[in-house]
Coordinates of C-alpha atoms in Angstrom, one line a residue:
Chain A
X1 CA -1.5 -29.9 -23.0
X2 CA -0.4 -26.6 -24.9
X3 CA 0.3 -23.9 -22.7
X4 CA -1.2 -20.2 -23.3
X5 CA 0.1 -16.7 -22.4
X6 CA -2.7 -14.4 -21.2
X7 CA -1.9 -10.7 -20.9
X8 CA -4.3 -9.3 -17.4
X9 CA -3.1 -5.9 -18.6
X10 CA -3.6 -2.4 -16.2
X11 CA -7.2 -1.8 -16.3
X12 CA -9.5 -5.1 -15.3
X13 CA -12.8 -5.6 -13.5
X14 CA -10.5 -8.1 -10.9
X15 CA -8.0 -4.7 -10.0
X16 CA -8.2 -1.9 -8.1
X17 CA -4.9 -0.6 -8.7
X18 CA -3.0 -1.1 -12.0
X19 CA -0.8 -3.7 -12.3
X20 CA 0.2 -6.1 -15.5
X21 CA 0.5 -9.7 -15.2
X22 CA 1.2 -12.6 -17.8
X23 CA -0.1 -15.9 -17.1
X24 CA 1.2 -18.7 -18.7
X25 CA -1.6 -21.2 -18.5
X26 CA -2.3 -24.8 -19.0
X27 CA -5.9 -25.5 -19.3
X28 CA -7.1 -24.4 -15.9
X29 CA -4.3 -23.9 -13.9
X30 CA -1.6 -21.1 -13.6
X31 CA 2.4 -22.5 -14.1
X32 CA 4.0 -19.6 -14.8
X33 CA 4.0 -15.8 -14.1
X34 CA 5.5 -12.5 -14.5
X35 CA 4.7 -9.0 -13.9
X36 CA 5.4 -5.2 -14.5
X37 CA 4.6 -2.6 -12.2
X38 CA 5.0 1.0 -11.7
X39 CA 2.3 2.4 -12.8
X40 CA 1.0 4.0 -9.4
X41 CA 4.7 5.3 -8.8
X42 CA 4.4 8.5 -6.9
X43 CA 7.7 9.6 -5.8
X44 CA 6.6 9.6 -1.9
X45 CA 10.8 9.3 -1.0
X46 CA 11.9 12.7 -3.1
X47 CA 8.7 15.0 -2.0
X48 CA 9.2 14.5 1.8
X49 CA 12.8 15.9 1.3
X50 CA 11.3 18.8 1.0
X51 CA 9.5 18.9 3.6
X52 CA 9.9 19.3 7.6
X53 CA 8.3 16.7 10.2
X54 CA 5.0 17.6 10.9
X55 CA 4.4 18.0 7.1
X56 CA 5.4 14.4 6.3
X57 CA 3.1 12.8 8.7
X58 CA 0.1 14.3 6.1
X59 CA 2.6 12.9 3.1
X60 CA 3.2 9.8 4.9
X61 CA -0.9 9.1 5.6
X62 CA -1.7 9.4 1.4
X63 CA 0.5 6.5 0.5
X64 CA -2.4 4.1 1.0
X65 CA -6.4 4.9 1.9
X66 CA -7.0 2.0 3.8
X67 CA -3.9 1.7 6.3
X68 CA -4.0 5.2 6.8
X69 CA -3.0 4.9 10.6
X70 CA 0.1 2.3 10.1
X71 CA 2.5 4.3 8.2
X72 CA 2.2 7.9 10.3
X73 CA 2.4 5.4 13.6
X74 CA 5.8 4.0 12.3
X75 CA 6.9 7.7 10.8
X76 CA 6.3 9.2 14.1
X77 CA 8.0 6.2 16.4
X78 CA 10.6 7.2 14.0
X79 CA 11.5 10.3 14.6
X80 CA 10.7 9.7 18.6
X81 CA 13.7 7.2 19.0
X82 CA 16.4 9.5 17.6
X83 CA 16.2 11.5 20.6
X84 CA 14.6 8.8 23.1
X85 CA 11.1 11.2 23.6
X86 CA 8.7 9.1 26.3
X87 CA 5.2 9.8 25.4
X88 CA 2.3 10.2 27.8
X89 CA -0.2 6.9 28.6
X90 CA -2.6 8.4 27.5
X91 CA -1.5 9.2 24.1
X92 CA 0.0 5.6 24.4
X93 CA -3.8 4.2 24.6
X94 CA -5.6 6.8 21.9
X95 CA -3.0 5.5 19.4
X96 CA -3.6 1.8 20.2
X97 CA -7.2 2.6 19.8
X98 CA -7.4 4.2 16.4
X99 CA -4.9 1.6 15.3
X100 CA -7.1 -1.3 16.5
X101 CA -10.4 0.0 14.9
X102 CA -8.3 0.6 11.6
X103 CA -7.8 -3.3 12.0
X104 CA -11.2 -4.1 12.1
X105 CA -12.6 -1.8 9.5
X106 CA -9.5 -3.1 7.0
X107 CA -10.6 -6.8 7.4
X108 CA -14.0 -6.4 7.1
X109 CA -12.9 -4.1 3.7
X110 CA -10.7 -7.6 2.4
X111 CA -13.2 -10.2 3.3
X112 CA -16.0 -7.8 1.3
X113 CA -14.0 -7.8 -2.0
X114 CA -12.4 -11.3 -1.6
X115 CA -16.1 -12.1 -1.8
X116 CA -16.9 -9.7 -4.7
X117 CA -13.9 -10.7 -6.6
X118 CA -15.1 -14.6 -6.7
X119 CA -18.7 -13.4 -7.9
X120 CA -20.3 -13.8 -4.7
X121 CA -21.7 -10.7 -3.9
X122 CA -23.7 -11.7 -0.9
X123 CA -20.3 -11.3 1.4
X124 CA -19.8 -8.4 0.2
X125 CA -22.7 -6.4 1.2
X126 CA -22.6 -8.2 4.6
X127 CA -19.0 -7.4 5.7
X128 CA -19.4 -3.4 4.2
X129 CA -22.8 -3.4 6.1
X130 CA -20.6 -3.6 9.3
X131 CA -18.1 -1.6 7.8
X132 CA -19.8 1.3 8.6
X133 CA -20.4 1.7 12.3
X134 CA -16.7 1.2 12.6
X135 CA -15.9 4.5 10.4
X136 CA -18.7 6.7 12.4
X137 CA -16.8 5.9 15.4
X138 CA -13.6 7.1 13.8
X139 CA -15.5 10.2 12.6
X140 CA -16.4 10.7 16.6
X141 CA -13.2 10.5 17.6
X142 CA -11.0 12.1 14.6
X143 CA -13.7 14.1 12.2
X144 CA -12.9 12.2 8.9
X145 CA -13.4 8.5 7.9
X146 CA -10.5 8.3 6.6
X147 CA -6.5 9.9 6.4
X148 CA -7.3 10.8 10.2
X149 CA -4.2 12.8 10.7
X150 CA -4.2 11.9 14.6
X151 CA -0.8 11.3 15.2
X152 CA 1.7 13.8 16.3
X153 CA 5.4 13.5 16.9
X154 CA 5.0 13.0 21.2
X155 CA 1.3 12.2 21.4
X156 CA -1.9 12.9 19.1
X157 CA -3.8 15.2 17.8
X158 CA -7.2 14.9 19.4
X159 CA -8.5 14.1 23.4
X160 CA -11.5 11.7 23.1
X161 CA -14.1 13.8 24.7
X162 CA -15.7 12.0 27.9
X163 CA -19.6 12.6 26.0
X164 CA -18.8 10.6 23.2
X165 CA -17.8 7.8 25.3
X166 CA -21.5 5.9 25.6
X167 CA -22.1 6.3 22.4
X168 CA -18.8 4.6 21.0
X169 CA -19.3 1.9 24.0
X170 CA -22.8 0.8 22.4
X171 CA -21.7 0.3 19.0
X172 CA -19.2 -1.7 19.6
X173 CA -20.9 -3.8 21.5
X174 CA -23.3 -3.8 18.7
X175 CA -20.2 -4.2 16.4
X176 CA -19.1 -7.4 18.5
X177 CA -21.9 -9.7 18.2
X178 CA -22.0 -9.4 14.5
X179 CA -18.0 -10.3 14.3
X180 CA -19.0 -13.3 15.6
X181 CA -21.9 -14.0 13.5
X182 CA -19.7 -13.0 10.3
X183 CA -16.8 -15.4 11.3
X184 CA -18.9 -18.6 11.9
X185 CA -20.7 -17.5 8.5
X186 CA -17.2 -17.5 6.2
X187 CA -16.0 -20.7 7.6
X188 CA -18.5 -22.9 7.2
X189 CA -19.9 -21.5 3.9
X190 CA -20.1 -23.9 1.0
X191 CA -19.3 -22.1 -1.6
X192 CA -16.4 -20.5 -0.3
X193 CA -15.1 -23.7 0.4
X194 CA -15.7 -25.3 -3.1
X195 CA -13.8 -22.2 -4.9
X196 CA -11.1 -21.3 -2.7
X197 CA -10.1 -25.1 -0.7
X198 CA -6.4 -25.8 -2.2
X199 CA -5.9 -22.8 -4.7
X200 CA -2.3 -20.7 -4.5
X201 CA -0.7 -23.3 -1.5
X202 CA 2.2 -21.0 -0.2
X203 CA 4.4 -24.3 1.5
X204 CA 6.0 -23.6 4.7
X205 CA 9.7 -23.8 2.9
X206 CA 8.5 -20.9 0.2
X207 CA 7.3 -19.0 3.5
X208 CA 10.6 -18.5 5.3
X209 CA 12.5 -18.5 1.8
X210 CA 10.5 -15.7 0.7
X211 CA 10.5 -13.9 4.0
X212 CA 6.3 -13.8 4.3
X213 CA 5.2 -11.7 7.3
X214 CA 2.0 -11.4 9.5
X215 CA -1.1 -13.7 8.4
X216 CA 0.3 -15.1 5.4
X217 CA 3.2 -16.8 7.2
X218 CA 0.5 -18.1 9.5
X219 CA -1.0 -19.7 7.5
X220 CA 1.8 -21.8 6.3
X221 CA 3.0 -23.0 9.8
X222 CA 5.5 -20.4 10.4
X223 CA 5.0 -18.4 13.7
X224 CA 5.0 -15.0 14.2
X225 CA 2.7 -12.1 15.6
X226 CA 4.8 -8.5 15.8
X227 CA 2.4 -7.7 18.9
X228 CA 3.6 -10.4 20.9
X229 CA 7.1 -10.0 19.8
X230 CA 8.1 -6.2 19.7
X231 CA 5.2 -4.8 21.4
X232 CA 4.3 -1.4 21.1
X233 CA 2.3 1.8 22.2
X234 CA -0.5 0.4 24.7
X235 CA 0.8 -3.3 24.5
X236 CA 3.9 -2.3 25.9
X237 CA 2.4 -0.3 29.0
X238 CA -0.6 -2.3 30.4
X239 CA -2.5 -0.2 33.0
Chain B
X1 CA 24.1 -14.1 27.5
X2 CA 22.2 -12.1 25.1
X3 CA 21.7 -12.5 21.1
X4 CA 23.7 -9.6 20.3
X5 CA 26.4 -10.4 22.4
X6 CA 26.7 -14.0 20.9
X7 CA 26.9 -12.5 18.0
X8 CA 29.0 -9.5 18.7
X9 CA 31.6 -12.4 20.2
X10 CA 31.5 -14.3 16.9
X11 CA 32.3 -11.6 14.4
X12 CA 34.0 -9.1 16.1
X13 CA 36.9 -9.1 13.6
X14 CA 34.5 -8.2 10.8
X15 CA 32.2 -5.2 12.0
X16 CA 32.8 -1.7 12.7
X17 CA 31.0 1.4 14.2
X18 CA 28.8 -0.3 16.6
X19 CA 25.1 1.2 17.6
X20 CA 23.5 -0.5 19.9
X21 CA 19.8 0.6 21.0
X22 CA 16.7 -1.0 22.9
X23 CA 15.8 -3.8 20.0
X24 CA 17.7 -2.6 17.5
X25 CA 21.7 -3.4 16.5
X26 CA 23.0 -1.6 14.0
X27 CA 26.9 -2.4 12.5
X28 CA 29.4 -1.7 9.6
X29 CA 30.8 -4.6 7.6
X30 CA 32.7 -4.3 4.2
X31 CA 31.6 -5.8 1.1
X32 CA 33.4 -8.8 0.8
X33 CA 32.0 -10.1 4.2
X34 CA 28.4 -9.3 3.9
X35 CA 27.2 -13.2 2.8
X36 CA 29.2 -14.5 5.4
X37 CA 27.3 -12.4 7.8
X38 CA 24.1 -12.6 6.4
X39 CA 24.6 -16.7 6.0
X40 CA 24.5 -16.9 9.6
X41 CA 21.9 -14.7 10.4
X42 CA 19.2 -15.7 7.7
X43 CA 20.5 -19.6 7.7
X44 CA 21.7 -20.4 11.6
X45 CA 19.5 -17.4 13.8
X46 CA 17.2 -17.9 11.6
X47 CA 16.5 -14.2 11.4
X48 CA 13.8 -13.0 8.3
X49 CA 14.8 -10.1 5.6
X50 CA 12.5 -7.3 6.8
X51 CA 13.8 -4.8 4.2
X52 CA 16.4 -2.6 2.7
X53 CA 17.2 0.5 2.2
X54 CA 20.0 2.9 0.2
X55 CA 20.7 6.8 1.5
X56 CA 23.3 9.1 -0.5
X57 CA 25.5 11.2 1.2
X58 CA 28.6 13.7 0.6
X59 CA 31.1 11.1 -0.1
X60 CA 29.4 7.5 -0.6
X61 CA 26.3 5.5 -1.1
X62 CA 25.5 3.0 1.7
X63 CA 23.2 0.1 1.9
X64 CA 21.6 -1.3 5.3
X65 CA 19.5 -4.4 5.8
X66 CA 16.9 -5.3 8.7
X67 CA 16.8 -8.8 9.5
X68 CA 14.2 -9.6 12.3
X69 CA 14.8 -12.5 15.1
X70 CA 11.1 -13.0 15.2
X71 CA 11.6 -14.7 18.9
X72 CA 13.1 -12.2 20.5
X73 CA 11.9 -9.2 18.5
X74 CA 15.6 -8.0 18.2
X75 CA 16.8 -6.5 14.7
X76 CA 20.0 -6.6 13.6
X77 CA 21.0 -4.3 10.9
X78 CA 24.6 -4.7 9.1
X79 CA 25.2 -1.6 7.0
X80 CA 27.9 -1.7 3.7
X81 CA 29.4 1.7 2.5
X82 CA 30.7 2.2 -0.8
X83 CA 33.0 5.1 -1.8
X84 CA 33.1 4.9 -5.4
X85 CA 29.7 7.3 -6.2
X86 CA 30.3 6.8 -10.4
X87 CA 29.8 3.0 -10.4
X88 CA 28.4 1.1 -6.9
X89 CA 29.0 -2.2 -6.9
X90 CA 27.8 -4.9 -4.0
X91 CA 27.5 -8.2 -3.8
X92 CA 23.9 -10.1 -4.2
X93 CA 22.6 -12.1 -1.4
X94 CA 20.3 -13.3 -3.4
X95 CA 21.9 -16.8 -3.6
X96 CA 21.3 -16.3 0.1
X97 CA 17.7 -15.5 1.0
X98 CA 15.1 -15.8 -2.6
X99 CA 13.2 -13.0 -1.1
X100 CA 15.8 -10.1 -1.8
X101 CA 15.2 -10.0 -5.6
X102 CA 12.5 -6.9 -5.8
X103 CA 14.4 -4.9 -2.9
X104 CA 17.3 -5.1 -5.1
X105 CA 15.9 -4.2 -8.3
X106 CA 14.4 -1.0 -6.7
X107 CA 18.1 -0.6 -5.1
X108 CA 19.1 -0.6 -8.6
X109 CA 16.2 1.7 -9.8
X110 CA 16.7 4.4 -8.0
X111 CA 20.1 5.1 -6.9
X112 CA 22.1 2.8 -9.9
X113 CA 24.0 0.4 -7.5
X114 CA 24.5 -2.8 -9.7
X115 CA 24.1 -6.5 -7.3
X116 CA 27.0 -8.8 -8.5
X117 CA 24.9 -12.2 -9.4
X118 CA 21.9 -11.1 -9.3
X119 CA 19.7 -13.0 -11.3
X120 CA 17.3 -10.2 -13.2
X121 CA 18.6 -7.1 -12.7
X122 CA 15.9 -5.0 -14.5
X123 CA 14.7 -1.7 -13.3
X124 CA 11.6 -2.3 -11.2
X125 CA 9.8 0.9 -11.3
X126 CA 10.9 3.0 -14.2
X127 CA 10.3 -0.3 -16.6
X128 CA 9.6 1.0 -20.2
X129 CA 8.8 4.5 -18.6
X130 CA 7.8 6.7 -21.9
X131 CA 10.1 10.0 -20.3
X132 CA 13.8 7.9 -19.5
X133 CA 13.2 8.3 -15.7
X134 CA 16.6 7.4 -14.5
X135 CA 18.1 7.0 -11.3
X136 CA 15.5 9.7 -9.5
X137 CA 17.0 9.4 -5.7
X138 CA 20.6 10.7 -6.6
X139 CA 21.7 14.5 -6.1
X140 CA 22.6 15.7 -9.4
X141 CA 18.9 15.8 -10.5
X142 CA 17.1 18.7 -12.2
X143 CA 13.9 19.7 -10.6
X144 CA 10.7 19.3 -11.9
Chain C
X1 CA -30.4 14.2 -28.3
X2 CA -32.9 15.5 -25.7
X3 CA -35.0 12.0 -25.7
X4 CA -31.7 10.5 -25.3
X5 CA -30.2 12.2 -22.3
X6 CA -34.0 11.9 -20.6
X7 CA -33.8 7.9 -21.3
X8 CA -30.0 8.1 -20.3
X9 CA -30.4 9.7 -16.7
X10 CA -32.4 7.2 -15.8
X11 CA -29.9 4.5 -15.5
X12 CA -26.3 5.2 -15.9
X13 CA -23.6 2.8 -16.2
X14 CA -19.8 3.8 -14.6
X15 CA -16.7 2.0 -15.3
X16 CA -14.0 3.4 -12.8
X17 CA -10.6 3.7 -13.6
X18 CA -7.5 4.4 -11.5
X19 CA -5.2 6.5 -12.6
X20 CA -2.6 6.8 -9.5
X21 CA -4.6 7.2 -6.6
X22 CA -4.0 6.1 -3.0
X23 CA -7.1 4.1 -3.4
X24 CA -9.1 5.6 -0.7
X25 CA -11.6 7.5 -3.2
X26 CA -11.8 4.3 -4.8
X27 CA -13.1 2.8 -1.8
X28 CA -15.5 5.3 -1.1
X29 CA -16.9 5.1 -4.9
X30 CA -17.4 0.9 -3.7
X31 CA -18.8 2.4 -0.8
X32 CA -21.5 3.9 -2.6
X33 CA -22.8 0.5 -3.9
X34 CA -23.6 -0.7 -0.6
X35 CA -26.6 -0.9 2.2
X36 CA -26.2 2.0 4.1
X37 CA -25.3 4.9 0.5
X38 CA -27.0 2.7 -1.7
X39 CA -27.0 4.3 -5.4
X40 CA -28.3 0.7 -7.0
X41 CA -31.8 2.2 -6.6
X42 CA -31.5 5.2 -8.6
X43 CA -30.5 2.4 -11.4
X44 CA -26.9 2.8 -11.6
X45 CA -24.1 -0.1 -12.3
X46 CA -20.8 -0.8 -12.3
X47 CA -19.5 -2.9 -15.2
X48 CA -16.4 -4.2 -16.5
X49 CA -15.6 -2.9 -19.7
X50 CA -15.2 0.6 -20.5
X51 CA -17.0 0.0 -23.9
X52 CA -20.5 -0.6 -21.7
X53 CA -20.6 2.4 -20.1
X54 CA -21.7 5.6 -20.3
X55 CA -19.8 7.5 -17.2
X56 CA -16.2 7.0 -16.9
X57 CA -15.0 8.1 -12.8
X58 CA -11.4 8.7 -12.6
X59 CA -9.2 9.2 -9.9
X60 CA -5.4 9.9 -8.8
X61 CA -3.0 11.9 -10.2
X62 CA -2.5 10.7 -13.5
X63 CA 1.5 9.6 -13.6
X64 CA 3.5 9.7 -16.8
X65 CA 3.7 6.4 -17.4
X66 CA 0.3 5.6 -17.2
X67 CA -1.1 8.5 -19.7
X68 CA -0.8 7.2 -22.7
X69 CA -3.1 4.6 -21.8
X70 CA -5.7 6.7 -19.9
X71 CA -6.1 8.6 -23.7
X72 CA -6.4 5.3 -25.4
X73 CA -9.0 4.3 -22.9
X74 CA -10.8 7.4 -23.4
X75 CA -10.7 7.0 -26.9
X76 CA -12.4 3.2 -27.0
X77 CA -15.3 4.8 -25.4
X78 CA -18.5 5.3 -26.9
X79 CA -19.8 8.7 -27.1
X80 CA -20.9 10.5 -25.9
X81 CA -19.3 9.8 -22.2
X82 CA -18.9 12.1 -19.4
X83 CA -15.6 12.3 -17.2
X84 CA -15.6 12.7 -13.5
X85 CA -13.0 13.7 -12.0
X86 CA -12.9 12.4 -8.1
X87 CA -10.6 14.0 -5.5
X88 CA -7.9 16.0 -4.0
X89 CA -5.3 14.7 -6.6
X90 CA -7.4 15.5 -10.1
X91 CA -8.9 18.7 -9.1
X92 CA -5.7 20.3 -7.4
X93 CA -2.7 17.4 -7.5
X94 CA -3.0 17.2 -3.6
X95 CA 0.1 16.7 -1.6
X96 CA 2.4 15.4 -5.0
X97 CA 2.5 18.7 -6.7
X98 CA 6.5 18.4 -6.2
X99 CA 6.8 14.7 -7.3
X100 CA 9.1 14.0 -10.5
X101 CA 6.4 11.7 -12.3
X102 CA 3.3 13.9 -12.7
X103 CA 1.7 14.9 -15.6
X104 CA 1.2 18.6 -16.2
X105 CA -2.0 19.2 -16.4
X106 CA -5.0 16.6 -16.2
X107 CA -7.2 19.0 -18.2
X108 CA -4.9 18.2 -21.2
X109 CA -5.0 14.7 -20.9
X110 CA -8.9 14.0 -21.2
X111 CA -11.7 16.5 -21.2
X112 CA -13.0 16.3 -17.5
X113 CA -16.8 17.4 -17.3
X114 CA -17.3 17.4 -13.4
X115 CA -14.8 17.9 -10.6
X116 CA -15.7 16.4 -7.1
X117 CA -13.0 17.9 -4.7
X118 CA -11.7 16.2 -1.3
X119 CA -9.5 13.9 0.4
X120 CA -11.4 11.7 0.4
X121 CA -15.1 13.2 -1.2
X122 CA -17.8 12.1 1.4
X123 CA -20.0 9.8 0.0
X124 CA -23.1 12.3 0.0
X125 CA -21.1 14.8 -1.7
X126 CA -20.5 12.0 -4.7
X127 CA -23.8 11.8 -4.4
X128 CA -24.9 15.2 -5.0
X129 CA -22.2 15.3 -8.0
X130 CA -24.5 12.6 -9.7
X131 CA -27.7 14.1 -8.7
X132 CA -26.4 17.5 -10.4
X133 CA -25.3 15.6 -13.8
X134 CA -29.1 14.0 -13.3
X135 CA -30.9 17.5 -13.2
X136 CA -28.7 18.4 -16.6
X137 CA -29.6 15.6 -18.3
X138 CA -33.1 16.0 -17.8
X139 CA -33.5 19.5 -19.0

C-alpha cells in the first residue's frame, strides 16, 4: 500500500487551539507523525518577571480557561514553602472545594467534545447540559464562571457565606444522580464502542518510557494517583 | 532507612549543596555525572521525569530536573550548573528516559543550552517564527 | 443590498477562529450552542470551513507568528463578512500587554466590526452582541 502525507494544518473543524500535524497515512491507519507548534506562544515566563506575587496569581490563572484553579493552587503552594507559612483549615477546605468542582465541570467539558469531535453530537449536549449547574455553584461561591481568582498566598479570597449553603447542597445532589446516569450511559454505548475500541493503544512500556501521568498512565496498567501519593490542602488534614 | 538516605549513602561522593525539605530533595552534581545519577533513579527507583527547568543568574546558567518516586511521593531533584554563559553545553539523557526530548528542545529554545546527543535538536517554540525570535529568557534582551 | 442583509439576519453562519487565546472564550462561544444558551433557534451554525460562512468570531491576542495566516484567512473569505472580536485580549491585550510576541495593533491586522469585552464575555452579553448586529441588519 502507498503511503500519503496529509498536512492538518492550524485552523481545522477537529481543533480548538492551533496546532500543525503531518500524518503519514496508509489507507486507514496513521504510521507516522510530526508536528510544529508555537503558535499560541504567549511569553507567560518573561511577563511575570515583571510583576510582584499577588499580580502573578491573575497572570498565572490566563494560561488555560478550563484549569483555571490548578495552576494559581500550585503558584501559591509555591511561594508558601519558601518560608514554611501554615494555612488555616478552613482555607485548607475552600480550596479543596473549588478544586474539586473544577474537576467535575472539566470532565464533563472532555467527554462533551470527545463526543462532538467523533460526530456524535447527542453526548455532547448531554454532558454540557450538566455542565452548567456545576458553574452557577462556582458563580455562588466566587462571582465569575470562570478565572475565579480565589486563591491568595496564605488562604483565599472569598468566605462561603452560610445562606448559600442549601442552595449549593441541592444541586449537587441533583448533580449526583445524573453523574451516575451519564457514566453507565458512555460505557455501554454502542457506538462509542464501535469507533473508539482499539484506536491510539498507548502500551504499558511506552507509558513509563514516555513518563505519562494521571489517567493516561491508568489506563495502560501503570499506577499512580497524586492524591493518594502527595496529598495536599484538605486531603492532607481530614477533620 | 528512608529513600533519601539510601540514596544520599550511595552517591555521596558525587553531590554537593544538599537541600533537604518535607518531600522534596534537592542536590548539585556536575555534568559528567548526571546519567549516572539519573540511570539509577529513572532505571533502578524507578522514579518518572516530572519536568525541567533552566533559571539564569549573575555568573552561570543551571538546569534542575524533578523525578517523582510515585510510591512514596518523594522528589528528588539533581541540579547541574554551568559557568561558561557564551556556549552551555550538557549532556542529553535522552538515551536515558525517551520522554526528555520536548523539555530539551524548549531548554534549547529559550536560553541556547545545546544537549550533547540529542537526537533533534530543533527549536520547539520559535520554529520558522517570521521576526527571528531568539533565545527570549536570557538578560541581554531589548524590551518590547 | 438591503434584501440581502434582511434574508442574511435570519440565519447566520460563524466559523471561529483562535488566534492565541487561553481558550476560555472559546468555550463560552461552544457554550452558546447548547440547552441551557441555546442560539440554534435563532438559526445560527457553526461550520467548518471559513469559505461557508458569513461571520468570522475571533479571539486571543493575535501572536506574531500566527498573523500572517489570520490575513490569509480573512482574505479566502467571501464578502461581505463581519469580524467579531471576543474578549479581554482583542479589545485591550489583557494581562500580555508586556509579552515579546504580540502584534501591535489588532485593528491593523483585520478590520474588526464589533468588540465584545471581558474575561471571559458572559454568554448573554455574546448574546446581546448578536442581537445588536441582528437589529443593523434589518434596517
Amino acid at each position: 500500500m502507498t503511503k500519503n502525507r496529509i498536512p492538518l494544518g492550524p485552523f481545522h473543524p477537529l481543533l480548538e487551539e492551533a496546532e500543525y500535524f503531518e500524518l503519514q497515512v496508509e489507507g486507514e491507519t496513521v504510521v507516522d507523525l510530526d508536528m510544529e507548534i508555537g503558535w499560541m506562544h504567549r511569553g507567560h515566563e518573561y511577563i511575570s518577571e515583571q510583576k510582584n506575587f499577588t499580580q502573578s496569581i491573575y497572570l498565572v490563572e490566563r494560561i488555560c480557561g478550563i484549569c483555571s484553579t490548578s495552576h494559581p493552587i500550585a503558584c501559591v503552594r509555591a511561594i508558601e514553602d519558601v518560608d514554611n507559612v501554615e494555612i488555616p483549615v478552613r482555607a485548607k477546605y475552600i480550596r479543596s472545594l473549588v478544586g474539586e468542582l473544577e474537576r467535575i465541570h472539566s470532565h464533563l467539558l472532555w467527554l462533551g467534545l470527545a463526543g462532538h469531535f467523533i460526530g456524535y453530537d447527542t453526548v455532547w449536549m448531554w454532558a454540557w447540559k450538566y455542565r452548567e449547574p456545576v458553574l452557577e455553584m462556582m458563580e455562588l461561591i466566587s462571582g465569575n464562571r470562570n478565572h475565579y481568582g480565589m486563591m491568595r498566598v496564605g488562604g483565599v479570597a472569598k468566605d462561603v457565606k452560610p445562606a448559600d449553603i442549601p442552595d449549593l447542597v441541592d444541586k449537587l445532589d441533583m448533580i449526583d444522580k445524573k453523574m451516575e446516569m451519564i457514566a453507565k450511559v458512555a460505557n455501554d454505548d454502542p457506538v462509542l464502542k464501535a469507533r473508539l475500541k482499539g484506536v491510539g493503544v498507548l502500551t504499558h512500556e511506552q507509558a513509563i518510557n514516555y513518563c505519562a501521568t494521571g489517567p493516561t498512565s491508568r489506563a495502560s496498567g501503570v499506577p499512580g494517583d497524586v492524591r493518594r501519593d502527595d496529598p495536599h490542602e484538605s486531603q492532607s488534614s481530614p477533620l | 532507612m528512608s529513600k533519601v538516605d539510601e540514596f544520599r549513602d550511595k552517591f555521596k561522593d558525587i553531590i554537593s549543596q544538599e537541600i533537604d525539605k518535607k518531600g522534596r530533595y534537592y542536590f548539585n552534581v556536575r555534568n559528567e555525572d548526571l546519567r549516572t545519577v539519573v540511570r539509577y533513579l529513572f532505571e533502578e527507583m524507578g522514579c518518572r521525569l516530572s519536568t525541567a527547568t533552566g533559571t539564569e543568574m549573575e555568573d552561570h546558567i543551571q538546569v534542575l530536573y524533578h523525578f517523582s518516586h510515585d510510591p512514596s511521593g518523594q522528589y528528588f531533584c539533581p541540579r547541574v550548573v554551568v559557568k561558561n554563559k557564551d556556549n552551555p553545553q550538557i549532556n542529553s539523557i535522552v538515551p536515558i528516559v525517551m520522554g526528555a526530548k520536548w523539555i530539551e528542545r524548549e531548554l534549547f529554545d529559550f536560553w541556547g543550552i545545546k544537549f550533547k546527543d540529542h537526537p533533534d535538536m530543533r527549536r520547539l517554540l520559535a520554529l520558522n517564527h517570521p521576526a527571528k525570535l531568539d533565545k527570549p529568557m536570557r538578560f541581554d534582551k531589548e524590551d518590547v | 443590498m438591503s434584501w440581502y442583509n434582511k434574508r442574511l439576519a435570519k440565519s447566520l453562519w460563524v466559523f471561529h477562529v483562535s488566534a492565541s487565546p487561553c481558550n476560555n472564550c472559546d468555550i463560552e462561544i461552544l457554550d452558546l450552542l447548547t440547552p441551557r444558551y441555546d442560539v440554534e433557534r435563532l438559526g445560527i451554525k457553526l461550520v467548518g470551513s471559513i469559505r461557508h460562512a458569513d461571520v468570522m468570531l475571533v479571539s486571543g491576542i493575535v501572536n506574531q507568528k500566527i498573523e500572517p495566516r489570520i490575513k490569509r484567512l480573512y482574505s479566502q473569505a467571501p464578502k461581505p463578512i463581519f469580524v467579531v472580536a471576543i474578549g479581554a485580549c482583542m479589545t485591550s491585550q489583557g494581562v500580555f500587554k508586556e509579552s515579546y510576541n504580540r502584534c501591535k495593533e489588532v485593528k491593523d491586522v483585520i478590520p474588526v466590526d464589533m468588540w465584545i469585552p471581558g474575561c471571559p464575555p458572559k454568554p448573554e452579553a455574546m448574546i446581546e452582541g448578536i442581537a445588536k448586529l441582528i437589529g443593523v441588519l434589518n434596517e
